[in-house]
Amino acid sequence: MNLETIIAQPAEALILLKKQAEMNALYEKEIKSLKERIEWLTRQMFGRKSERTIFNPQQLCFDSILIEAIENRPPDEPAAAVETQVPAHTRKRAPHGRSVLPDHLDRVIEEIDIPEEQKIRADGRELPRIGYDDSEKLVYEPSRFHVKVTRRYKYGNLEGIEGPGVIQAPLPETLIPRCLADDTLLAHVAVSKYGDHLPAYRLEHIFKRSNIRISRQTMCGWMASLGIALWPLVRAIKRELFKIGLVYNDDTPIDLLEADERKPESKKIRTARMWASCAGPRDGPWTVFDFTVTREAEGPKRFFEGYSGKIVCDAYSGYGTLSETGAPADQAGDEAKGIVLYGCWAHARRYFFNAYKGGDRKNGAEFVALIKLLYDVEEAIKEKGHEEILAERQEKSRPILDTIKQKIDALLPITPPKSLLGKALNYAANYWDRLTRYVDDPQANIDNNVAENAIRPIALSRKNWLFIGSRESGEAAANIMSIICTCKRAGVEPFSYLLDVIRRLPSMKTSNLDELLPTNWVKPQPSVKS
């Protein structure tokens, strides 16, 4: 359309210009969204994963120019030294240099003396010994294998006397019958694989250095049998966890190799899930892992069947069905059905941090700073009692939450829902009840970091294992990791504990299982040989 046509038809020209302006607005919106996505992906691949902020959370009025200035300003010139008088005090110096070696280690004394001729003086008399100096070094001996032979003597019956022909003592009960590995080797492989994240093929090469050839398939078979046999103890740990009434739950993906001959090799790997359920730091060391083939809601629903209490979790929609598994009640709502879902401010903060880094820097910075104030309150009260925690949260955290809610309500109608800030606002608004429940509950934490820390080692393990070999192996791995993780949180050495459990569990009654819980367990004293 040329200039003459525009002049002749002004109405059509205005319509055309309006459509062009609308198209430009759509293009600008799309470009902004793509820039946000590119910046987020670039940060995920090449940037720092830390969400630590560099601004002062007390200063909430940020604009983009100020934020850029803070990030890019050169370091301040060092201030001139000023002499100040300070009162005398005692400072605890951090240990450094040589550490004192533990007293429980055996000492092997290696004596170094001067030659005999130097001990004789010129007049023929011997030099008196006036003392000695000791210098200690820590010695490492590679693991030593030996074969334990269980010899059972046979006794025949006397001629002419009725009774059994041959008498022999029965074999001791073992957790895994007809297993080549001793209890000590089973415990070592379990702790090495599930506690120290060593895959079976590395253990195979480590054993080869001692001229011991044990295939990785054999070790995986041992661990599968061991994990299934340990289920009664894991069930006891799960029972203690549910008694608390507050569970932190999260999940992480893990590859599963399916034994389906109809599928090509590239299609046999599927994404399974490993779920972690933990008690809070004040409530005990209880940690239980659960393995599921998919992330369907049926997995957590089965795990929490019959549980009544609180669950701290993320926004996964499958948690909404958990209320069906709780104890029934007459009233309506989550609390009445036995399940109360609590939100995680770490997840909410991550959304706003992404908006700060890749979208609306001003509003994103303000929300991150406000959430930081919530965490400052939690840091100050973490060692206090429940009554003090509740009072501090009502006095300090509640006003901050009101401010956050007011900003969300003001920005939500004018923010594009697909933008990074829009996603953050929608997340916080949709789960606001869950996110704010912790203020009225001194038992609950502000976030779900307890469960996230529990699943963090799995990320390291899956890089080493590459995949879980079968569904049975996944369940066995979950059981062994439940015991090892609970031991670590309880301050119990996993190898000694697991070795004692493997030896005692076959002959232990179910009613006595509480004796083997890590919080009740007493390390057996070594027998003294006369």
XYZ file of C-alpha atoms in Angstrom, residues 255-265 267-272 291 293-294 467-471:
25
model
C 17.987 -45.259 34.906
C 16.540 -48.780 34.918
C 17.666 -51.526 32.510
C 14.681 -53.633 31.481
C 15.246 -57.260 30.528
C 12.928 -57.193 27.526
C 14.318 -59.128 24.578
C 11.703 -57.649 22.251
C 13.193 -54.164 22.648
C 16.416 -53.015 20.970
C 19.358 -52.154 23.201
C 15.145 -48.835 24.156
C 15.843 -51.030 27.188
C 16.772 -48.089 29.441
C 13.837 -46.339 31.068
C 13.685 -43.610 33.696
C 12.673 -44.915 37.106
C 12.086 -47.402 44.332
C 9.456 -47.843 37.999
C 7.532 -44.667 37.105
C 21.824 -47.884 35.655
C 19.898 -50.225 37.953
C 19.967 -53.762 36.562
C 16.417 -54.834 37.455
C 13.375 -53.869 39.475
